[in-house]
CSV table of C-alpha atoms (C1' of nucleotides) in Angstrom, one decimal:
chain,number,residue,atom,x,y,z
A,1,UNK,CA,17.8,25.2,11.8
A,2,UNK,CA,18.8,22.2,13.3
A,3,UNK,CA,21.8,20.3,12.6
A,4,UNK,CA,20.0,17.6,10.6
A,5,UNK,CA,18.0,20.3,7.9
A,6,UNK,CA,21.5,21.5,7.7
A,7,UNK,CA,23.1,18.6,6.8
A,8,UNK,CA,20.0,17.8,4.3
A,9,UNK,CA,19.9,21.2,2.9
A,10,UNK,CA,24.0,20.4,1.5
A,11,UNK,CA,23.1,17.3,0.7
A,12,UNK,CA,20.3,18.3,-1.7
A,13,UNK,CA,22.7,20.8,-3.4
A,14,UNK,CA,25.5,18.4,-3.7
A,15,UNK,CA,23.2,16.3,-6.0
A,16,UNK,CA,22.5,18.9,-7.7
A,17,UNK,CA,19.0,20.3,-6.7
A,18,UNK,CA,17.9,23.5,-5.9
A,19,UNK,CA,17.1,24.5,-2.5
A,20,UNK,CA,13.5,26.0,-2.6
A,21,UNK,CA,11.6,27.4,0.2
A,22,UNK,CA,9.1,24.7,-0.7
A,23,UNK,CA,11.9,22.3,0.1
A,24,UNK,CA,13.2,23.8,3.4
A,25,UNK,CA,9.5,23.7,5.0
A,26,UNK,CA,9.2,19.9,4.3
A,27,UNK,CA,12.6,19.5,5.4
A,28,UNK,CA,12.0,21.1,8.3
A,29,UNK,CA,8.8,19.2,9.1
A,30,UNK,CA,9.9,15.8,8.8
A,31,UNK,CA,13.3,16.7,10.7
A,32,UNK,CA,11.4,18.5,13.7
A,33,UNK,CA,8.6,15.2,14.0
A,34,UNK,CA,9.9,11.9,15.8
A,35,UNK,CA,6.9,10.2,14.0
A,36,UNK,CA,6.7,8.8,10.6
A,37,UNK,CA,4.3,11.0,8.7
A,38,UNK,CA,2.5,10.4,5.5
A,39,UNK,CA,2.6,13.0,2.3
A,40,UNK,CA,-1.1,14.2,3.8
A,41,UNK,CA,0.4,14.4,7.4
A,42,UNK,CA,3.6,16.6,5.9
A,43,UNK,CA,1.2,18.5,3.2
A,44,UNK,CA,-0.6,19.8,6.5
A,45,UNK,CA,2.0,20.5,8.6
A,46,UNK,CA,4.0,22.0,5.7
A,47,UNK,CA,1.2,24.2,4.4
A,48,UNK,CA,1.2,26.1,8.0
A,49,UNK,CA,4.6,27.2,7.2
A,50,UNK,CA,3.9,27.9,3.0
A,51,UNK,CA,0.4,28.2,2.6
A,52,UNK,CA,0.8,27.9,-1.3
A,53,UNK,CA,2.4,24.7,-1.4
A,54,UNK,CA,0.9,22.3,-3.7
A,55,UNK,CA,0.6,18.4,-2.6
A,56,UNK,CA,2.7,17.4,-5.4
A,57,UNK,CA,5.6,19.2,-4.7
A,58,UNK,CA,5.2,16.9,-1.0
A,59,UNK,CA,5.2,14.1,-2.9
A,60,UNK,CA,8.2,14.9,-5.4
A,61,UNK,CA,10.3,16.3,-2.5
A,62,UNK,CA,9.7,13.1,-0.6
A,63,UNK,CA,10.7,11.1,-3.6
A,64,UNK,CA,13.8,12.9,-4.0
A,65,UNK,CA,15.1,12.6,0.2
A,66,UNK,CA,13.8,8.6,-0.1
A,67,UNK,CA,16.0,8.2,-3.1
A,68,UNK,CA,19.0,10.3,-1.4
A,69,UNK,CA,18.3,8.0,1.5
A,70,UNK,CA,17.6,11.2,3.5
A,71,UNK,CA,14.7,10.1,5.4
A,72,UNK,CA,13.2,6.7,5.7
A,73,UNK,CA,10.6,5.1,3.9
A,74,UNK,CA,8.1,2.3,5.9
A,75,UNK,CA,7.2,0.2,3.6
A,76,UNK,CA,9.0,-1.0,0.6
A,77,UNK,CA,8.0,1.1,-2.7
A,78,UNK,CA,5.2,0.1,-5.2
A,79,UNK,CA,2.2,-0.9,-4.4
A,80,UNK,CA,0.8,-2.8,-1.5
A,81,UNK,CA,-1.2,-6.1,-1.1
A,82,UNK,CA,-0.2,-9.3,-3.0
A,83,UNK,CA,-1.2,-12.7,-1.9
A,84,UNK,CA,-0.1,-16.3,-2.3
A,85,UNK,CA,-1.4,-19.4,-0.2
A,86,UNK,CA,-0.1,-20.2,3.5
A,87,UNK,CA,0.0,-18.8,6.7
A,88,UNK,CA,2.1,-15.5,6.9
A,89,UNK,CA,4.3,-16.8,9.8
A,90,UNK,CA,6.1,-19.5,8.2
A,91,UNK,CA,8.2,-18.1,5.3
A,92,UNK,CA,9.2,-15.0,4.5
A,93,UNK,CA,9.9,-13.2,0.6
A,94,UNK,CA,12.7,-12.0,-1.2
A,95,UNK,CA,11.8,-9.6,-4.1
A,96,UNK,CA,13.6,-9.0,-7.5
A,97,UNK,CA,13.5,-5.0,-8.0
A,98,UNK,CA,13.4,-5.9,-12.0
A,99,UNK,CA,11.3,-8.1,-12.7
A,100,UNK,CA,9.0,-8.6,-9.7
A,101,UNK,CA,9.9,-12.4,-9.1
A,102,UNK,CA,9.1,-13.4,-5.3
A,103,UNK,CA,10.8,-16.4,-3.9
A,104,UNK,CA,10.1,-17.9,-0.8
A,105,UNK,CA,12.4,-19.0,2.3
A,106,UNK,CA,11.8,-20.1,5.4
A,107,UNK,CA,14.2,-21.7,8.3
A,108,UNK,CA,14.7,-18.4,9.8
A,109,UNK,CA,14.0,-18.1,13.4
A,110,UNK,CA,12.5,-14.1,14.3
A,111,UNK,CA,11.3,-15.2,17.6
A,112,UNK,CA,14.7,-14.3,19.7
A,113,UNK,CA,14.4,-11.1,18.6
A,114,UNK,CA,10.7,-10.7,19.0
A,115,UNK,CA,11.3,-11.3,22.6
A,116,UNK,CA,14.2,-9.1,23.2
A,117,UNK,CA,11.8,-6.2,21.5
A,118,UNK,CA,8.7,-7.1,23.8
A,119,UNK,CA,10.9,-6.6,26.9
A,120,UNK,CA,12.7,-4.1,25.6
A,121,UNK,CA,10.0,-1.7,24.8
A,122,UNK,CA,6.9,-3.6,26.6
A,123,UNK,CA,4.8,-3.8,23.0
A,124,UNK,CA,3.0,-7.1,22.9
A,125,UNK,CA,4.2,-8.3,19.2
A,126,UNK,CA,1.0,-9.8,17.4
A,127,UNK,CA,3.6,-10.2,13.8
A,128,UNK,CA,6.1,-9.2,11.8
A,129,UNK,CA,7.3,-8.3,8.5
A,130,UNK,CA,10.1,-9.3,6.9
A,131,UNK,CA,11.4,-9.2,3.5
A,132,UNK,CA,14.6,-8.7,1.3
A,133,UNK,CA,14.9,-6.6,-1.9
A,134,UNK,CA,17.0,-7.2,-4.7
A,135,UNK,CA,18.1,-8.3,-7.8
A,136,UNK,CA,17.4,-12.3,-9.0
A,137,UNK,CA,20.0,-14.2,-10.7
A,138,UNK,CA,18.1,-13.4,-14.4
A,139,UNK,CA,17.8,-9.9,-13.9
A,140,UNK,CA,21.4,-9.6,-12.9
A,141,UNK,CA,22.5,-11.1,-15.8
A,142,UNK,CA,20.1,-9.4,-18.7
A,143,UNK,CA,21.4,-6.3,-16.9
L,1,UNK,CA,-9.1,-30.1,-5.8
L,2,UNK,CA,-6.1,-30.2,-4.0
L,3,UNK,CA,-5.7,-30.9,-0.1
L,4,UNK,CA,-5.0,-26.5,0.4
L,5,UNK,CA,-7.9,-26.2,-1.6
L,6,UNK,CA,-9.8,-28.4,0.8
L,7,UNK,CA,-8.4,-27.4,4.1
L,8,UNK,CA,-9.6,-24.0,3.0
L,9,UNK,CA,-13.1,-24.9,2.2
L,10,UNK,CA,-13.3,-26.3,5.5
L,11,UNK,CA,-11.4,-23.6,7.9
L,12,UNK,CA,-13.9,-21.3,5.6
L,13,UNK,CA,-17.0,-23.6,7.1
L,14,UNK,CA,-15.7,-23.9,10.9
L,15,UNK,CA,-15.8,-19.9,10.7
L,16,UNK,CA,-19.2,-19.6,10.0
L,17,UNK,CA,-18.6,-18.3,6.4
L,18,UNK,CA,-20.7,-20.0,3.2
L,19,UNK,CA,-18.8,-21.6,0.7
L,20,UNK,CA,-19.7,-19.8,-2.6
L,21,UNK,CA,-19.3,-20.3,-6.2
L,22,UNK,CA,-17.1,-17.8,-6.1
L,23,UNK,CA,-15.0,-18.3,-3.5
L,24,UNK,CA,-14.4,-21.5,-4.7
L,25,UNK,CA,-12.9,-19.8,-7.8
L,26,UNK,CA,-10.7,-17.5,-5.6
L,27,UNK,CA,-9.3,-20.0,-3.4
L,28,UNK,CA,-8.5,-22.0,-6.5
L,29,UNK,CA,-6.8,-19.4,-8.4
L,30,UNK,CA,-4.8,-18.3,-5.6
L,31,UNK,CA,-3.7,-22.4,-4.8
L,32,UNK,CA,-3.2,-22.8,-7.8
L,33,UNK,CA,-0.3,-20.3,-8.3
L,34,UNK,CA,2.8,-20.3,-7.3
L,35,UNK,CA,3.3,-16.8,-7.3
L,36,UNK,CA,2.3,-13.8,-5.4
L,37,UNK,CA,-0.9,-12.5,-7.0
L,38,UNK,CA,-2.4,-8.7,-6.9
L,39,UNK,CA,-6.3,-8.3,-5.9
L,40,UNK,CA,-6.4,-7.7,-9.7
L,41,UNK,CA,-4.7,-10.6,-11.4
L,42,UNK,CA,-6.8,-12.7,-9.1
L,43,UNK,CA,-10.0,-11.0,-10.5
L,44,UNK,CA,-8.4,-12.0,-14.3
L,45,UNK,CA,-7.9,-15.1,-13.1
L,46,UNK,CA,-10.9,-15.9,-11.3
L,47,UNK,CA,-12.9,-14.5,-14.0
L,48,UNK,CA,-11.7,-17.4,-16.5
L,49,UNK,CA,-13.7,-19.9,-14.2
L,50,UNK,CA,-16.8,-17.4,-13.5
L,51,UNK,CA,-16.9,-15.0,-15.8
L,52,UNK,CA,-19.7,-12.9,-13.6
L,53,UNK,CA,-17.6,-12.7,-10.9
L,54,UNK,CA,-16.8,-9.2,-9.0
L,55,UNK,CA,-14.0,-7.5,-8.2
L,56,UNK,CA,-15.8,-6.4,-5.2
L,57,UNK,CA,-16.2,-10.2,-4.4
L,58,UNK,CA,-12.3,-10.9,-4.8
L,59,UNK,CA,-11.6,-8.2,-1.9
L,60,UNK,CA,-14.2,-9.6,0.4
L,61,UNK,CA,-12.7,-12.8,-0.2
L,62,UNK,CA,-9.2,-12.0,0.5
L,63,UNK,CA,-9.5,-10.0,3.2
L,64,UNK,CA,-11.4,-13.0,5.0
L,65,UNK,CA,-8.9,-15.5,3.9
L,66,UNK,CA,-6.2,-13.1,5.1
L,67,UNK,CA,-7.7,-12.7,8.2
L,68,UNK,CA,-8.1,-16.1,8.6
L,69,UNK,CA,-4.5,-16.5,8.1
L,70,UNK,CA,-5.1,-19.2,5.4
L,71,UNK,CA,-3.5,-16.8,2.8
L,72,UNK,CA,-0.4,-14.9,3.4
L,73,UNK,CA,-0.4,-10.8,2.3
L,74,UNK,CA,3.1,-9.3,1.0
L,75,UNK,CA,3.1,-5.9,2.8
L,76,UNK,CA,1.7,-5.0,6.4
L,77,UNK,CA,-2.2,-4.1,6.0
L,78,UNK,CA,-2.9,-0.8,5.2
L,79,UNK,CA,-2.2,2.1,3.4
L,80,UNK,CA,1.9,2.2,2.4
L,81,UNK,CA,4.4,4.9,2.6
L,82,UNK,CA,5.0,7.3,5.6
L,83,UNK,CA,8.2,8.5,6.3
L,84,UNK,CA,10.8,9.9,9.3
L,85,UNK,CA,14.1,11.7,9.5
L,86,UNK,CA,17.2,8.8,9.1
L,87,UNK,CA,18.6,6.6,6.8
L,88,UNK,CA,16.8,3.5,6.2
L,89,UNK,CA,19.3,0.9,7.1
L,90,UNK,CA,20.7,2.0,10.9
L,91,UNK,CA,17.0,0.7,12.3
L,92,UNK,CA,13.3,-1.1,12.1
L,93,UNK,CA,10.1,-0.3,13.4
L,94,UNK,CA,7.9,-1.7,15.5
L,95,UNK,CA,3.9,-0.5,14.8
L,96,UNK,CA,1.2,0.2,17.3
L,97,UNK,CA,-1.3,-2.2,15.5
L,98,UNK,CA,-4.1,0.2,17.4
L,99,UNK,CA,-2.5,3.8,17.5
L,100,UNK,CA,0.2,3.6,14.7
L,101,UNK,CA,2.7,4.5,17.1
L,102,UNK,CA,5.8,3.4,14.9
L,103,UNK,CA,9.1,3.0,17.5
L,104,UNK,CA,12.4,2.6,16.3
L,105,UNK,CA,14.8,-0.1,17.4
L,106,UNK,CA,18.5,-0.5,16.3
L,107,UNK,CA,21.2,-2.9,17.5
L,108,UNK,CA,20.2,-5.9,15.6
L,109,UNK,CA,22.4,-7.1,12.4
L,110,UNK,CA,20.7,-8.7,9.8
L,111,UNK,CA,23.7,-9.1,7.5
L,112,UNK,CA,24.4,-12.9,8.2
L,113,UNK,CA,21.1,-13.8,6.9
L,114,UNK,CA,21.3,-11.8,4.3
L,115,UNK,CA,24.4,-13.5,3.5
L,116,UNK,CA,23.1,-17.1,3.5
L,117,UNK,CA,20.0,-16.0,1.0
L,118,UNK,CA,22.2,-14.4,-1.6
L,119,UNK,CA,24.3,-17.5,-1.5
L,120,UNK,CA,21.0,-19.7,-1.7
L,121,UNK,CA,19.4,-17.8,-3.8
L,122,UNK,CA,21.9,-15.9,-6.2
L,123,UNK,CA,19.7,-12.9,-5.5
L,124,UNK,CA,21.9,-10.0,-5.0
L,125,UNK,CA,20.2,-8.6,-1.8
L,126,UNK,CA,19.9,-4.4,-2.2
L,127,UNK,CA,17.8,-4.1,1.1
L,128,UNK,CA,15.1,-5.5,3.1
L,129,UNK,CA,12.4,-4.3,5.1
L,130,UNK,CA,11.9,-5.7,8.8
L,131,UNK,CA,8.9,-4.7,10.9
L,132,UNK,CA,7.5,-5.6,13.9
L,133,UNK,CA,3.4,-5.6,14.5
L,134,UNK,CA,2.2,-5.5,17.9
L,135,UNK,CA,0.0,-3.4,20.6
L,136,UNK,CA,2.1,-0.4,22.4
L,137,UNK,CA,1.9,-0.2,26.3
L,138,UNK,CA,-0.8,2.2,26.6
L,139,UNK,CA,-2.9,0.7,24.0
L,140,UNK,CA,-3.0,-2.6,26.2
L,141,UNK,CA,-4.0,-0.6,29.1
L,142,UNK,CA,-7.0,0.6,27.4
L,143,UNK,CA,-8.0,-2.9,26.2
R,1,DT,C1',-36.9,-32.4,-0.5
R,2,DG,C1',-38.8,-27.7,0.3
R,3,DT,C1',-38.5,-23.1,2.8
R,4,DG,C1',-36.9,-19.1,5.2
R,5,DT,C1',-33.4,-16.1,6.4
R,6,DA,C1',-29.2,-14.2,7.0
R,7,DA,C1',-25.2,-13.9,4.3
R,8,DA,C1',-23.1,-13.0,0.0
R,9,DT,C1',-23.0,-11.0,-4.5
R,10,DG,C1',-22.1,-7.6,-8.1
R,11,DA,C1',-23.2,-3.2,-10.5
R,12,DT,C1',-22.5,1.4,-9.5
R,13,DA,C1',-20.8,5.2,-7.3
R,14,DA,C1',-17.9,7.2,-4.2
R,15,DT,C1',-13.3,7.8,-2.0
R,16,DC,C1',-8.6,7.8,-1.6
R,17,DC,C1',-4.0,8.3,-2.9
R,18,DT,C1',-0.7,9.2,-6.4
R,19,DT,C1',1.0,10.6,-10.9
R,20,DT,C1',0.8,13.3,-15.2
R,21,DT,C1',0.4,17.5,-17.6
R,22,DC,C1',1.5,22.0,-18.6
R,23,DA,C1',1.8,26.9,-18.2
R,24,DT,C1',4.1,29.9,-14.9
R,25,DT,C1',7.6,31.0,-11.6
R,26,DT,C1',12.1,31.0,-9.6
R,27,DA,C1',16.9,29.5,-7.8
R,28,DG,C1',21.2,30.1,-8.6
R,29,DA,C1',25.2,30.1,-12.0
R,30,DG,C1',27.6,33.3,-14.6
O,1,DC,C1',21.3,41.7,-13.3
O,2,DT,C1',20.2,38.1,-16.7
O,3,DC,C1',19.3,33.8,-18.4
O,4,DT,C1',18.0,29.0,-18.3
O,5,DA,C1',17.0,24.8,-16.6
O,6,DA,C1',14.7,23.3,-12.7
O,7,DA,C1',10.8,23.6,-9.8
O,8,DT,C1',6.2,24.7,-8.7
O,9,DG,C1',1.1,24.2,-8.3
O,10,DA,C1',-3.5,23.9,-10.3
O,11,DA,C1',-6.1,20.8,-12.6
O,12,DA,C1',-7.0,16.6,-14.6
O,13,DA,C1',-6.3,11.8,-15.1
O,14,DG,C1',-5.4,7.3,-13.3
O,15,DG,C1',-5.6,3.4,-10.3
O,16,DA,C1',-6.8,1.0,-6.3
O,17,DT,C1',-10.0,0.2,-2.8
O,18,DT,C1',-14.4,0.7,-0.2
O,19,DA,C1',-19.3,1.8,0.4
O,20,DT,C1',-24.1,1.3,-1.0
O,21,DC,C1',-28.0,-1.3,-1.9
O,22,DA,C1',-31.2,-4.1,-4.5
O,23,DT,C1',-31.0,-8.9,-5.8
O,24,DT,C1',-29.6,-13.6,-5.3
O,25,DT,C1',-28.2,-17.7,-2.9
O,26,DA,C1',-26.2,-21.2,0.5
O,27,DC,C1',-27.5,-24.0,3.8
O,28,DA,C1',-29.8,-24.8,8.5
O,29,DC,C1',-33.9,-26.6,9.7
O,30,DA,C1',-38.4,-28.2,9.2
DNA sequence: TGTGTAAATGATAATCCTTTTCATTTAGAG
DNA sequence: CTCTAAATGAAAAGGATTATCATTTACACA
């Protein structure tokens, strides 16, 4: 066991969960992959190892590292796909976590960074995705 | 109908794509709004002005608007959620648009801007999600 | 102003992905 | 070893999106 399951493994059972074999095979498939995988990708790989495990326990298990902040989630929560007028590349979104409010902002300049990435790692960037999470100033207060 | 509305309609026409009923209704709902709208609110709205109208018929329609880059989508294309070992704030992505390679790149701080929108804003900022969409080395090659 | 045709539509069914439910099993404290 | 709350997994339910296909329609061209 690596040094990252390890370090997983403790910090499950500091919050207080229980450290199942269920848990330890999706642990350990996620740790020994350099890819992002999705819950079908980790149900496969982690039923080679537990033939008996059920989907759902992928997906509970995966809730409970996101939250933990364990492993890494692409792609904020909720569902996908909301659309308002306007090209994509000229603002970008901040989202209230409450209430679901979206404001706009633009004056931001990604294209330095762009460039450092397409030399850095040769990909030829076609867009980007950029947006903040949080709370607005309404939900802050009614909290 | 308001100058969006119109430069729509025409981009719409230049690409060869009939200007429906129906997608009038669409484009106008989503104009209309100042928020970000789901496939489905769209439908409820859409439905007010033409009341036979699809749902199949408001997917078409955005996905050719979004394509078009005349409407902006929250949320890269695709299905959501896969996940890898890590913490989510120590580094992006950037995503093979072609093979779904995701790479990982670190080094840049996005606090400053983060900064200047909770101040703009009021929202208080919990995270934010920063990706990069593009075509990997290989995948160029085989193009 | 008709007419023909390819494009667009919408009802339905089919697919996915994800969550809920609930009876059974089990990890781990004591 | 025992007990109990937590965890599991099969099954069903739910929701979003896509595919199918017969019918309708926008609009280019006569």
């Amino acid at each position: 066991m690596r040094l990252t399951e390890k370090r997983i493994a403790a910090a499950l059972r500091e919050h207080g969960y229980k450290l199942t074999p269920q848990r330890r095979v999706v642990i350990g498939a996620i740790a020994a992959s350099p890819d992002h995988l999705t819950p079908a990708d980790l149900y496969q790989k982690a039923h080679q190892d537990h033939p008996t495990i059920g989907l759902t326990t992928i997906y509970r298990t995966l809730e409970i590292l996101a939250r933990l902040e364990l492993i890494c989630e692409l792609h904020a929560g909720g569902s996908c796909r909301s659309y308002t007028i306007g090209a994509p590349e000229h603002h970008h979104h901040i989202i209230c976590s409450v209430c679901g409010e979206v404001v706009d902002f633009s004056g931001y300049d990604i294209s330095p960074l762009e460039k450092r990435l397409s030399r850095e790692t040769g990909f030829e960037i076609e867009g980007h995705l950029l947006e903040f999470i949080g709370r607005c100033q309404n939900c802050q207060q009614n909290a």
